[in-house]
PDB file of C-alpha atoms and ligand atoms in Angstrom:
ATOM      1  CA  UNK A   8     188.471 236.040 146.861  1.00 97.00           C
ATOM      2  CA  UNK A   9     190.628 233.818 144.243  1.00 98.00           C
ATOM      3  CA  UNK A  10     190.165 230.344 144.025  1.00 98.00           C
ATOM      4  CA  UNK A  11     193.063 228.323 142.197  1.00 98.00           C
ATOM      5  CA  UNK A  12     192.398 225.058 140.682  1.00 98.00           C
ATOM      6  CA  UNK A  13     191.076 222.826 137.973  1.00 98.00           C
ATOM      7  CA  UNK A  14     187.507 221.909 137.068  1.00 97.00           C
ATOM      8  CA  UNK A  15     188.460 218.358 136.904  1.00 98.00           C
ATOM      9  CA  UNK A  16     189.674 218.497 140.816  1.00 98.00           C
ATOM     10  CA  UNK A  17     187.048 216.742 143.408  1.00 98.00           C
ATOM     11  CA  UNK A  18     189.385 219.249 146.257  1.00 99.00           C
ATOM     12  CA  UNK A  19     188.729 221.833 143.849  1.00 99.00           C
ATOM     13  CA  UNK A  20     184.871 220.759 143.658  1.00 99.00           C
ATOM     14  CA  UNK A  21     184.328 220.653 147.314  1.00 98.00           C
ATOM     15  CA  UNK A  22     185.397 224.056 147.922  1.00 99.00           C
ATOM     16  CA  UNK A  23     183.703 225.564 144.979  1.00 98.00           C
ATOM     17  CA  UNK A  24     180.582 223.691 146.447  1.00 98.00           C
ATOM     18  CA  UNK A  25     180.828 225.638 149.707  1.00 98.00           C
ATOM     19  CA  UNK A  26     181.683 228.830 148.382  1.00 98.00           C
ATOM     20  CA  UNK A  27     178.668 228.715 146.199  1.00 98.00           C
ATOM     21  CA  UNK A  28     176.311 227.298 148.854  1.00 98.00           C
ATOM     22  CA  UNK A  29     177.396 230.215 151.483  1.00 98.00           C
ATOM     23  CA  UNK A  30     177.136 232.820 148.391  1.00 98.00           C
ATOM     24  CA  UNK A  31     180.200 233.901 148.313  1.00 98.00           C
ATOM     25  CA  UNK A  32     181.935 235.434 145.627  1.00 97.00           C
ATOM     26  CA  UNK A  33     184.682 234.325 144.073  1.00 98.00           C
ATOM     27  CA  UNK A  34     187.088 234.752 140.996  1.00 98.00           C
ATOM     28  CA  UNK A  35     187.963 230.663 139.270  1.00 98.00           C
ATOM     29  CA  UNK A  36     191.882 230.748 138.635  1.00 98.00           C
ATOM     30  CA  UNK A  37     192.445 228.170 136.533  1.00 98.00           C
ATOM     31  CA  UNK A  38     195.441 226.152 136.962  1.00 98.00           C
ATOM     32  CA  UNK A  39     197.110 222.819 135.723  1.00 97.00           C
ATOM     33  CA  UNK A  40     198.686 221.169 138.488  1.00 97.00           C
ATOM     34  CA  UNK A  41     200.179 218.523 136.563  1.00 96.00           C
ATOM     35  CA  UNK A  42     200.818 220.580 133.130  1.00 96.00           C
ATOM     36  CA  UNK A  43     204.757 221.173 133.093  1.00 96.00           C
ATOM     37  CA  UNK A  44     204.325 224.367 133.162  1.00 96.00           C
ATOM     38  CA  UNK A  45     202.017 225.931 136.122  1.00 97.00           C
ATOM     39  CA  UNK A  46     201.672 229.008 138.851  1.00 97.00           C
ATOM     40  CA  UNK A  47     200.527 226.407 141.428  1.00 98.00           C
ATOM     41  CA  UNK A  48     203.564 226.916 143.170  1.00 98.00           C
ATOM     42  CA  UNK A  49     202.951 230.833 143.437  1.00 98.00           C
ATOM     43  CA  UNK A  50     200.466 229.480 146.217  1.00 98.00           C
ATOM     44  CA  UNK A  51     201.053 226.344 147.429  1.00 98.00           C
ATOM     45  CA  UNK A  52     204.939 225.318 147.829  1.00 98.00           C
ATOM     46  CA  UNK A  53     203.126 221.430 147.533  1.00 98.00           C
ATOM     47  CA  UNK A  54     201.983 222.216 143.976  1.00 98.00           C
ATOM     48  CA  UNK A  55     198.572 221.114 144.857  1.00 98.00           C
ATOM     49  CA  UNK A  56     194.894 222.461 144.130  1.00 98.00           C
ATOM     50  CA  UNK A  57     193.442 224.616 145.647  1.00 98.00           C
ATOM     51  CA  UNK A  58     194.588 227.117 146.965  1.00 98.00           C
ATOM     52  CA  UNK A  59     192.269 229.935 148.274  1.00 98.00           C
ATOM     53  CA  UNK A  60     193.390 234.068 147.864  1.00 98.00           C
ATOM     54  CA  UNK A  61     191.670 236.123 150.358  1.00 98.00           C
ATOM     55  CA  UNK A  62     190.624 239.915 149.242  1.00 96.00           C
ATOM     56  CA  UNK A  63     193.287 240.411 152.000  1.00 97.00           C
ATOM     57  CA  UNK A  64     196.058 238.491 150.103  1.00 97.00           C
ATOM     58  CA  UNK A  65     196.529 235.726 152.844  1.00 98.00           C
ATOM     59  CA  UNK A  66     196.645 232.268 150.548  1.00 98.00           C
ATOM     60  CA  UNK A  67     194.658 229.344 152.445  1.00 98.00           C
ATOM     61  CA  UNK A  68     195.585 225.790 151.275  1.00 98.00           C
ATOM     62  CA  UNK A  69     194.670 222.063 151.729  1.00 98.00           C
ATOM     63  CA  UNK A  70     191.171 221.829 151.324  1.00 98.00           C
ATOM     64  CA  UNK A  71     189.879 220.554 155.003  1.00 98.00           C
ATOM     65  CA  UNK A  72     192.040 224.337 155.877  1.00 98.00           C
ATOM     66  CA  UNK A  73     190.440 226.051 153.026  1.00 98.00           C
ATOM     67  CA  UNK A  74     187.020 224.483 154.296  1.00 98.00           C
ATOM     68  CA  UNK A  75     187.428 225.571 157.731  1.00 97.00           C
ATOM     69  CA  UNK A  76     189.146 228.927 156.549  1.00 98.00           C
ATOM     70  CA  UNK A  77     185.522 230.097 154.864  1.00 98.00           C
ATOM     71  CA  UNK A  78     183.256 228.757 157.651  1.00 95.00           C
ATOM     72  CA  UNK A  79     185.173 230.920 160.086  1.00 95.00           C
ATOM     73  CA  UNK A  80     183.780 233.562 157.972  1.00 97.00           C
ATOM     74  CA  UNK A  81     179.913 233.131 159.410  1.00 92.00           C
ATOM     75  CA  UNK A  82     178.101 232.778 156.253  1.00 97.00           C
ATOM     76  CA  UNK A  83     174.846 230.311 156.328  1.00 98.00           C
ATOM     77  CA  UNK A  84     174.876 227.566 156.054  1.00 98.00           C
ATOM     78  CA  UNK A  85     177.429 226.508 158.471  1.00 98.00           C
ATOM     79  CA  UNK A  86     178.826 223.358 157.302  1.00 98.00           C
ATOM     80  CA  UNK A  87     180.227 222.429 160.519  1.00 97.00           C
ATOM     81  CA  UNK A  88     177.980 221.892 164.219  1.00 96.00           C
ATOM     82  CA  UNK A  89     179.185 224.439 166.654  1.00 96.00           C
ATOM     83  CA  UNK A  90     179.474 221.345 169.259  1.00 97.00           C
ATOM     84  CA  UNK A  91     183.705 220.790 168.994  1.00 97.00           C
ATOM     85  CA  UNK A  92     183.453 216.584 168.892  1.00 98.00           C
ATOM     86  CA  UNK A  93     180.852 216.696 167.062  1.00 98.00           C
ATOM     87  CA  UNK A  94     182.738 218.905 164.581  1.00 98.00           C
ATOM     88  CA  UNK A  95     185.577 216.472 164.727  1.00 98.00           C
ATOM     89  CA  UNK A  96     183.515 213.889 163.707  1.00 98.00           C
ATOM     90  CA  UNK A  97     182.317 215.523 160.637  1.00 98.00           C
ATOM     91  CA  UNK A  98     186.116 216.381 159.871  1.00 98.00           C
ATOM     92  CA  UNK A  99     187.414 213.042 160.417  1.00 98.00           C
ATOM     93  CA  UNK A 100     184.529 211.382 157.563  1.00 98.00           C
ATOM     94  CA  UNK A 101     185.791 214.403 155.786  1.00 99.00           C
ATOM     95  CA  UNK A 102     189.524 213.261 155.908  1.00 98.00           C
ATOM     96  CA  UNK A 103     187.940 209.762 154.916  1.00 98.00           C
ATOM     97  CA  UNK A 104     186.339 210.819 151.443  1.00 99.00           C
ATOM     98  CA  UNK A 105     189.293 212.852 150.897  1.00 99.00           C
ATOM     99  CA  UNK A 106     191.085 209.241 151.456  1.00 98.00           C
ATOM    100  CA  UNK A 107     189.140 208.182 148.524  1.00 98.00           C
ATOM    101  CA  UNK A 108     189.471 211.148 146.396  1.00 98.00           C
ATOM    102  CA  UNK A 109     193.535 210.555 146.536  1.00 98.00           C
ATOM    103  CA  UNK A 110     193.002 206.827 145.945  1.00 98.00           C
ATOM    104  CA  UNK A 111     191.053 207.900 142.709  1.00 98.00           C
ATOM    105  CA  UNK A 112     193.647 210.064 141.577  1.00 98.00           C
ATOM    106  CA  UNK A 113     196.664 207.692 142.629  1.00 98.00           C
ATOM    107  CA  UNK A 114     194.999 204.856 140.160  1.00 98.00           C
ATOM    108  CA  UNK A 115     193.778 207.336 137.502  1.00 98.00           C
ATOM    109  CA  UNK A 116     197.305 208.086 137.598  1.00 97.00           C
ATOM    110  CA  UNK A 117     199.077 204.337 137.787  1.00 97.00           C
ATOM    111  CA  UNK A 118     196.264 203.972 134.906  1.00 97.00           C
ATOM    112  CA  UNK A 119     197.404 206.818 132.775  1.00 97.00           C
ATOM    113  CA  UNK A 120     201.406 205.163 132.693  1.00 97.00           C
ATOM    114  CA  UNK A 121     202.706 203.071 129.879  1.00 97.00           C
ATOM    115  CA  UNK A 122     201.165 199.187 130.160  1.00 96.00           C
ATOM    116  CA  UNK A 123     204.427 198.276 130.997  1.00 97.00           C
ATOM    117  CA  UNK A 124     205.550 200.283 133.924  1.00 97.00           C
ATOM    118  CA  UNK A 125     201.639 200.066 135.559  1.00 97.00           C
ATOM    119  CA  UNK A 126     201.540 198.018 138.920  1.00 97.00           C
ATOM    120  CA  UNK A 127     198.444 196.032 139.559  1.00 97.00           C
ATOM    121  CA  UNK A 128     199.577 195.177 142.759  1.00 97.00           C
ATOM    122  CA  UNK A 129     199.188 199.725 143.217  1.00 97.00           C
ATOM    123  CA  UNK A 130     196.209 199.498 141.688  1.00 97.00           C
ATOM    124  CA  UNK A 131     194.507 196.445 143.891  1.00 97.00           C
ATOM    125  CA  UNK A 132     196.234 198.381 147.049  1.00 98.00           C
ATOM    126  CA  UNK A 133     194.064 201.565 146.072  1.00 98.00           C
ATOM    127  CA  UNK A 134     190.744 199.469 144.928  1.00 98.00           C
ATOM    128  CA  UNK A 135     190.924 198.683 148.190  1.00 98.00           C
ATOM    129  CA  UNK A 136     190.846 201.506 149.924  1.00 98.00           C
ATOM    130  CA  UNK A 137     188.423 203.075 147.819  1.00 98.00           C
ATOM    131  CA  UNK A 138     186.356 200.016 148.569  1.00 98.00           C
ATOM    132  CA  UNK A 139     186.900 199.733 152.241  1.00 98.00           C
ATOM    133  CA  UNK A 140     186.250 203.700 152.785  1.00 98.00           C
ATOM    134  CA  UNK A 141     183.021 203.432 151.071  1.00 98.00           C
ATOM    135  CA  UNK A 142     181.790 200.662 153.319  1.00 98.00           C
ATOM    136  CA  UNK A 143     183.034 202.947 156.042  1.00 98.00           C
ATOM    137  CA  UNK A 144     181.140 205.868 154.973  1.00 98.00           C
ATOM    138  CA  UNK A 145     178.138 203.249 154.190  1.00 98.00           C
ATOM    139  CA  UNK A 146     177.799 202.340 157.448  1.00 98.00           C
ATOM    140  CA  UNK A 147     178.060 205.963 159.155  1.00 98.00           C
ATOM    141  CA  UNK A 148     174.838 206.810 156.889  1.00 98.00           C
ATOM    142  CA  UNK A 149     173.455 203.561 157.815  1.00 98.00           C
ATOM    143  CA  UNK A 150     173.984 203.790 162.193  1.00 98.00           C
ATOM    144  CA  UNK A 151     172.623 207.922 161.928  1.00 97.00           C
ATOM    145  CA  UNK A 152     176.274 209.070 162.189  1.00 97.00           C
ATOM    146  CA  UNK A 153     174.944 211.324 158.960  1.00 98.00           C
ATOM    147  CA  UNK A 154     171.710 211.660 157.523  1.00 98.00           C
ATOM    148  CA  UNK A 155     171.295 211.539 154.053  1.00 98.00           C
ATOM    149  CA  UNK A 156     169.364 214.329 153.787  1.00 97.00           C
ATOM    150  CA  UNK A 157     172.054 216.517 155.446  1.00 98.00           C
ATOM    151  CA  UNK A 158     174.416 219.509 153.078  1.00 98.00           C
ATOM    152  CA  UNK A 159     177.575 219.868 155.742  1.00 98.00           C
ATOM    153  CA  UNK A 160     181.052 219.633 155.139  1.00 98.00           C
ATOM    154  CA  UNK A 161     181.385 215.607 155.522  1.00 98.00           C
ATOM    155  CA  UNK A 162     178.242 214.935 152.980  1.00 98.00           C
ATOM    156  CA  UNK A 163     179.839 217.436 150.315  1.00 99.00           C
ATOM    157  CA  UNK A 164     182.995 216.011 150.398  1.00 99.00           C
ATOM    158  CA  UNK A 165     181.403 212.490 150.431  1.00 99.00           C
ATOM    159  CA  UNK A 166     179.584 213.168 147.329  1.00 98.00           C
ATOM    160  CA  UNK A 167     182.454 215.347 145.810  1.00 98.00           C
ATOM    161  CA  UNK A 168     184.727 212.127 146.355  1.00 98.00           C
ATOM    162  CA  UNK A 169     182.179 209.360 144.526  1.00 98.00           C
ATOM    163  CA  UNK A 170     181.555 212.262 141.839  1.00 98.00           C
ATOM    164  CA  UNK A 171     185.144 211.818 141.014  1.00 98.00           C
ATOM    165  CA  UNK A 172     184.612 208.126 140.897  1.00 98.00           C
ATOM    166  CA  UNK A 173     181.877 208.423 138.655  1.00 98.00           C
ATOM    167  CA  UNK A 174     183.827 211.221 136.153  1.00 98.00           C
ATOM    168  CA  UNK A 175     187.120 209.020 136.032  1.00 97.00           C
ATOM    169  CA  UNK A 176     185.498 205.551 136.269  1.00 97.00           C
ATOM    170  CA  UNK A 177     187.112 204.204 139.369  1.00 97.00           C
ATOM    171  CA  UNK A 178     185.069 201.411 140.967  1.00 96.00           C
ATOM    172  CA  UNK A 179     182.518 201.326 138.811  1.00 95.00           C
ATOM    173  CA  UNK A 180     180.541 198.951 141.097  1.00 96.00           C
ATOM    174  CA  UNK A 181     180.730 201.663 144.195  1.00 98.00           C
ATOM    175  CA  UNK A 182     177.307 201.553 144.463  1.00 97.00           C
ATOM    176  CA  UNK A 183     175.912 197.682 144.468  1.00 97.00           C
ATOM    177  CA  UNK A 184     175.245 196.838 148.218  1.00 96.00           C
ATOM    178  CA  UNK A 185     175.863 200.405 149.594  1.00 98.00           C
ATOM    179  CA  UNK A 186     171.911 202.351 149.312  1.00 98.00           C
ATOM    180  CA  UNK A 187     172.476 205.184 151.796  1.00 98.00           C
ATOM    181  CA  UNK A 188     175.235 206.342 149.826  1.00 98.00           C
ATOM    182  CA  UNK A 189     173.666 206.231 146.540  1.00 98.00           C
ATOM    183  CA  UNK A 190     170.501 207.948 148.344  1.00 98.00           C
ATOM    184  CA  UNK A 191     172.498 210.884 149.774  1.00 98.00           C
ATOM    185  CA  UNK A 192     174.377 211.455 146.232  1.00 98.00           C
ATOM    186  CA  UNK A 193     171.101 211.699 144.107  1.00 98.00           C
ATOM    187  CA  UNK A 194     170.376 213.759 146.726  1.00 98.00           C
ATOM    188  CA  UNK A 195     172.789 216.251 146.559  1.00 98.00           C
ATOM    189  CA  UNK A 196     173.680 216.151 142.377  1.00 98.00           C
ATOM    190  CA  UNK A 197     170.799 217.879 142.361  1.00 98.00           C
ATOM    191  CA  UNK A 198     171.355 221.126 143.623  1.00 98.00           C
ATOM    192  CA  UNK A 199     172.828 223.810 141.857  1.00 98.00           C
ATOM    193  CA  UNK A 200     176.096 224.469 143.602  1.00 98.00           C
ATOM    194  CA  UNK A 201     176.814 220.636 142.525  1.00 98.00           C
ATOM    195  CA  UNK A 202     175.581 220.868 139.118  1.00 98.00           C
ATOM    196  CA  UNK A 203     177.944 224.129 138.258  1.00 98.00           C
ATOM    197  CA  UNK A 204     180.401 221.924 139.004  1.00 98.00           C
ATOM    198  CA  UNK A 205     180.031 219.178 137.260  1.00 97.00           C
ATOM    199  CA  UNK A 206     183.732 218.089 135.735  1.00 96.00           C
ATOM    200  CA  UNK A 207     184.104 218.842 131.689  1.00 93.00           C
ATOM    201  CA  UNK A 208     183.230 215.876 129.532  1.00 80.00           C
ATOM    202  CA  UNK A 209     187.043 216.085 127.935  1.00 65.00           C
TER     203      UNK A 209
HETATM  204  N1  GSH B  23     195.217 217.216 150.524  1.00 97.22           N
HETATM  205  C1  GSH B  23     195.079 218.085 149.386  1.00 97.22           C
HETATM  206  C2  GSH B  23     195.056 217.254 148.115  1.00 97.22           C
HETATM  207  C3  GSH B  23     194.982 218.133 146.859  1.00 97.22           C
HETATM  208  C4  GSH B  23     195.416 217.374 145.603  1.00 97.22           C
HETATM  209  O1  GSH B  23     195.950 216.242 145.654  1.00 97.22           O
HETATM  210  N2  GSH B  23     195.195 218.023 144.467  1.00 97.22           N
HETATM  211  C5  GSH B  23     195.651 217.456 143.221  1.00 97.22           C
HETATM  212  C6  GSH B  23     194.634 217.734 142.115  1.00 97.22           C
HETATM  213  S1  GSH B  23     193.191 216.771 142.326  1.00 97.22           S
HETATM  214  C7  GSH B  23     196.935 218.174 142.830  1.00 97.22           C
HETATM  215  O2  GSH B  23     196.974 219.381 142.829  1.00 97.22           O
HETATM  216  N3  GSH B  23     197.982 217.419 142.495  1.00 97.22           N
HETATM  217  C8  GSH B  23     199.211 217.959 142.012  1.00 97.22           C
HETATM  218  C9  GSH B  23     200.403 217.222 142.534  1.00 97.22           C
HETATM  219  O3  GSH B  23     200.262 216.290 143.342  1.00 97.22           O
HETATM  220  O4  GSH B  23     201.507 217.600 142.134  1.00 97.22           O
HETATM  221  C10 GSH B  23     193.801 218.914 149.538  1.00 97.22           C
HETATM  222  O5  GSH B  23     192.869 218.433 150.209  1.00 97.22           O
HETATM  223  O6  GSH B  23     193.752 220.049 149.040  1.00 97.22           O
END
């Protein structure tokens, strides 16, 4: 199995995370999705990381696909509940840290233009959403909705999504007022499978 993407990549991240929890092997393509010039395209018509390679060639992308793709394949530990709504659930606060994820990367990128052409008004839209999805996700650790003691497909990608915050310093404050999720995030930086994928330094 190929895995194409970038170690900077929170998508990236959460899939690497589950591959490595379910010990599965897998071959790291890297790839630039923003360089000029990429393969990303070879994959994904979208351009977008990751994209997944299966030893029999059929190319998985969109990481909630990808996700869903591998826990077809009946490895422990499932990282969704067999129960279907229940499942949705998970997928839906899955959906909403992957919210935040392109929030991050639509203000890392607003950030990274010339003074001049950057848009505060983008940048307060996308604070805002950032901010608003964290109280979301907050509260779902706060009414039992998730347990922050739980590894499943929602929790990784929650804690993929505020490791990106942390790497690119967006919202710097995410954690005042909001305990559960800075709970379930110590939790989980600690295990392996998160800290091989920690994001280079640059
Ligand atoms: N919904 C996609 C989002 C993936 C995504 O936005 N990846 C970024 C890297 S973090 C990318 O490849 N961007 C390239 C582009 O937008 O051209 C997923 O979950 O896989």
């Amino acid at each position: 199995m190929k895995l194409i993407g970038s170690y900077t990549s929170p998508f990236v991240r959460k899939i690497s995370i589950i591959l490595l929890e379910k010990g599965i092997t897998f071959e790291f393509v890297n790839e630039q999705p923003y360089n000029a010039i990429n393969n990303v395209m070879q994959y994904n018509p979208l351009g977008k990381v990751p994209a997944l390679v299966t030893d029999e060639g059929d190319v998985w992308y969109d990481s909630p696909i990808i996700a869903e793709y591998i826990d077809l394949l009946d490895m422990a530990p499932a990282m969704l509940p067999k129960e279907p709504k229940a499942a949705l659930k998970l997928r839906q606060i899955e959906a909403l840290a992957d919210g935040i994820m392109d929030a991050a990367l639509v203000s890392v990128r607003e950030i990274a233009r010339p003074a001049a052409q950057q848009s505060e008004t983008e940048l307060l839209r996308q604070r805002e959403k950032i901010s608003k999805g964290l109280d979301a996700l907050e509260n779902y650790l706060s009414d039992g909705t998730l347990s922050v003691d739980a590894l499943d497909l929602a929790t990784i990608s929650i804690a993929c999504a505020i490791g990106y915050l942390n790497f690119r310093h967006v919202s710097p404050g995410w954690c005042v007022d909001r305990p559960q999720l800075v709970k379930l995030v110590e939790n989980l930086f600690q295990r392996e499978s998160f800290a091989r994928t920690e994001p280079p330094k640059a």
